[in-house]
Amino acid sequence: MFALFAGVAHAEAVDPHGQWVGRTQVEGQRDADKTTLSLGAIDQQGTSLELDTGRTCRLRDGTYSAQGTDAWSLHFKPESGDNLCERLSQGEVILRVAGPRKLAFEARYPDGKGGQNQRNGVLMRYP
């Protein structure tokens, strides 16, 4: 039975392509922000990330690559404009399988004060 469950989790991990929605939060802050992630084909541009923090930050033309069988690393082209988007594009986003139709989201990026922010959350496959 365990082998069957592991196979199902692995099958989910093989193709993260598609739309993911949820809430992410900067460590140490109370409010979580709506987060939408659209993953294109692996190792090709076409990934986008949107954070709604009261002001919307949109990153486009990102790429992602596999980091083992159940994790991916996302990178975006440098972004100019909104301060959050610019800093977020300088960081790295890691996705990990967190269950059926769920991805754990972790982003590390400059905080604009010489330190680093860490943003975490869980995204669900949509629809």
mmCIF file of C-alpha atoms in Angstrom:
data_model
loop_
_atom_site.group_PDB
_atom_site.id
_atom_site.type_symbol
_atom_site.label_atom_id
_atom_site.label_comp_id
_atom_site.label_asym_id
_atom_site.label_seq_id
_atom_site.Cartn_x
_atom_site.Cartn_y
_atom_site.Cartn_z
ATOM 1 C CA MET A 1 0.000 0.000 0.000
ATOM 2 C CA PHE A 2 2.839 2.428 0.873
ATOM 3 C CA ALA A 3 4.500 1.787 -2.497
ATOM 4 C CA LEU A 4 1.236 2.637 -4.239
ATOM 5 C CA PHE A 5 0.937 5.943 -2.335
ATOM 6 C CA ALA A 6 4.595 6.810 -3.064
ATOM 7 C CA GLY A 7 3.932 6.125 -6.743
ATOM 8 C CA VAL A 8 0.923 8.463 -6.722
ATOM 9 C CA ALA A 9 2.932 11.231 -5.024
ATOM 10 C CA HIS A 10 5.762 10.713 -7.509
ATOM 11 C CA ALA A 11 3.349 10.820 -10.439
ATOM 12 C CA GLU A 12 2.038 14.165 -9.163
ATOM 13 C CA ALA A 13 5.608 15.434 -8.879
ATOM 14 C CA VAL A 14 6.571 14.537 -12.427
ATOM 15 C CA ASP A 15 4.558 17.308 -14.092
ATOM 16 C CA PRO A 16 4.041 20.489 -12.047
ATOM 17 C CA HIS A 17 2.944 22.281 -15.257
ATOM 18 C CA GLY A 18 -0.253 24.282 -14.767
ATOM 19 C CA GLN A 19 -1.869 26.847 -12.489
ATOM 20 C CA TRP A 20 -1.366 26.935 -8.705
ATOM 21 C CA VAL A 21 -3.058 29.261 -6.192
ATOM 22 C CA GLY A 22 -2.781 29.831 -2.476
ATOM 23 C CA ARG A 23 -1.425 32.200 0.126
ATOM 24 C CA THR A 24 2.174 32.958 1.028
ATOM 25 C CA GLN A 25 3.571 34.924 3.912
ATOM 26 C CA VAL A 26 6.850 36.655 4.707
ATOM 27 C CA GLU A 27 8.387 35.131 7.819
ATOM 28 C CA GLY A 28 7.646 37.372 10.808
ATOM 29 C CA GLN A 29 4.605 39.059 9.268
ATOM 30 C CA ARG A 30 0.972 38.410 10.148
ATOM 31 C CA ASP A 31 -0.745 38.803 6.812
ATOM 32 C CA ALA A 32 -0.645 36.199 4.047
ATOM 33 C CA ASP A 33 -0.832 37.338 0.439
ATOM 34 C CA LYS A 34 -2.769 35.757 -2.411
ATOM 35 C CA THR A 35 -0.252 34.007 -4.648
ATOM 36 C CA THR A 36 -0.849 32.694 -8.163
ATOM 37 C CA LEU A 37 1.776 30.661 -9.988
ATOM 38 C CA SER A 38 1.505 29.525 -13.585
ATOM 39 C CA LEU A 39 4.136 26.981 -14.601
ATOM 40 C CA GLY A 40 4.875 26.502 -18.287
ATOM 41 C CA ALA A 41 7.016 23.704 -19.657
ATOM 42 C CA ILE A 42 10.054 22.767 -17.589
ATOM 43 C CA ASP A 43 13.339 24.454 -18.629
ATOM 44 C CA GLN A 44 11.492 26.874 -20.934
ATOM 45 C CA GLN A 45 10.331 30.448 -20.408
ATOM 46 C CA GLY A 46 6.666 30.858 -19.711
ATOM 47 C CA THR A 47 6.367 30.724 -15.926
ATOM 48 C CA SER A 48 4.643 33.628 -14.165
ATOM 49 C CA LEU A 49 4.167 34.559 -10.516
ATOM 50 C CA GLU A 50 1.674 37.050 -9.108
ATOM 51 C CA LEU A 51 1.557 38.293 -5.511
ATOM 52 C CA ASP A 52 -1.306 40.451 -4.289
ATOM 53 C CA THR A 53 0.033 42.372 -1.281
ATOM 54 C CA GLY A 54 -2.446 45.211 -1.665
ATOM 55 C CA ARG A 55 -0.393 46.156 -4.717
ATOM 56 C CA THR A 56 0.045 43.485 -7.345
ATOM 57 C CA CYS A 57 3.497 42.204 -8.224
ATOM 58 C CA ARG A 58 3.685 40.212 -11.482
ATOM 59 C CA LEU A 59 6.785 38.387 -12.656
ATOM 60 C CA ARG A 60 6.745 36.868 -16.131
ATOM 61 C CA ASP A 61 9.055 34.938 -18.444
ATOM 62 C CA GLY A 62 10.426 32.800 -15.637
ATOM 63 C CA THR A 63 11.956 29.373 -15.982
ATOM 64 C CA TYR A 64 12.104 26.422 -13.644
ATOM 65 C CA SER A 65 14.171 23.280 -13.459
ATOM 66 C CA ALA A 66 13.958 20.017 -11.557
ATOM 67 C CA GLN A 67 15.855 19.666 -8.290
ATOM 68 C CA GLY A 68 15.441 15.926 -7.800
ATOM 69 C CA THR A 69 12.169 14.089 -8.313
ATOM 70 C CA ASP A 70 9.853 16.251 -6.207
ATOM 71 C CA ALA A 71 11.316 19.776 -6.149
ATOM 72 C CA TRP A 72 11.861 22.615 -8.615
ATOM 73 C CA SER A 73 13.848 25.839 -8.627
ATOM 74 C CA LEU A 74 12.306 28.933 -10.279
ATOM 75 C CA HIS A 75 14.141 31.975 -11.599
ATOM 76 C CA PHE A 76 12.832 35.150 -13.184
ATOM 77 C CA LYS A 77 14.485 37.748 -15.381
ATOM 78 C CA PRO A 78 15.453 40.932 -13.535
ATOM 79 C CA GLU A 79 12.395 43.092 -13.110
ATOM 80 C CA SER A 80 12.290 46.856 -12.825
ATOM 81 C CA GLY A 81 9.444 48.861 -11.426
ATOM 82 C CA ASP A 82 7.750 47.886 -8.186
ATOM 83 C CA ASN A 83 10.286 47.416 -5.378
ATOM 84 C CA LEU A 84 8.877 44.016 -4.290
ATOM 85 C CA CYS A 85 8.913 42.654 -7.843
ATOM 86 C CA GLU A 86 12.460 43.860 -8.399
ATOM 87 C CA ARG A 87 13.714 42.208 -5.196
ATOM 88 C CA LEU A 88 11.717 39.022 -5.779
ATOM 89 C CA SER A 89 13.182 38.647 -9.280
ATOM 90 C CA GLN A 90 16.672 38.712 -7.695
ATOM 91 C CA GLY A 91 15.875 35.760 -5.447
ATOM 92 C CA GLU A 92 15.071 32.105 -5.877
ATOM 93 C CA VAL A 93 11.814 30.234 -5.470
ATOM 94 C CA ILE A 94 11.828 26.555 -4.494
ATOM 95 C CA LEU A 95 8.755 24.370 -4.938
ATOM 96 C CA ARG A 96 8.352 20.964 -3.296
ATOM 97 C CA VAL A 97 5.571 18.403 -3.426
ATOM 98 C CA ALA A 98 3.493 18.843 -0.259
ATOM 99 C CA GLY A 99 0.795 16.265 -0.998
ATOM 100 C CA PRO A 100 -1.630 15.401 -3.745
ATOM 101 C CA ARG A 101 -2.260 18.574 -5.781
ATOM 102 C CA LYS A 102 -0.183 20.689 -3.343
ATOM 103 C CA LEU A 103 3.156 22.448 -3.644
ATOM 104 C CA ALA A 104 5.118 23.996 -0.792
ATOM 105 C CA PHE A 105 6.383 27.429 -1.859
ATOM 106 C CA GLU A 106 9.571 28.958 -0.456
ATOM 107 C CA ALA A 107 11.157 32.154 -1.751
ATOM 108 C CA ARG A 108 14.323 33.853 -0.524
ATOM 109 C CA TYR A 109 15.027 37.351 -1.813
ATOM 110 C CA PRO A 110 16.647 40.626 -0.688
ATOM 111 C CA ASP A 111 14.618 42.675 1.806
ATOM 112 C CA GLY A 112 15.950 46.005 0.514
ATOM 113 C CA LYS A 113 17.773 46.727 3.793
ATOM 114 C CA GLY A 114 20.801 44.493 3.361
ATOM 115 C CA GLY A 115 19.064 41.372 4.689
ATOM 116 C CA GLN A 116 16.898 38.670 3.215
ATOM 117 C CA ASN A 117 13.172 37.876 3.253
ATOM 118 C CA GLN A 118 11.805 34.371 3.357
ATOM 119 C CA ARG A 119 8.278 33.833 2.022
ATOM 120 C CA ASN A 120 6.518 30.481 2.567
ATOM 121 C CA GLY A 121 3.151 28.976 1.806
ATOM 122 C CA VAL A 122 1.239 26.151 0.169
ATOM 123 C CA LEU A 123 -0.252 26.330 -3.303
ATOM 124 C CA MET A 124 -3.042 24.115 -4.614
ATOM 125 C CA ARG A 125 -3.429 23.031 -8.240
ATOM 126 C CA TYR A 126 -6.197 24.991 -9.951
ATOM 127 C CA PRO A 127 -8.669 23.758 -11.074
#
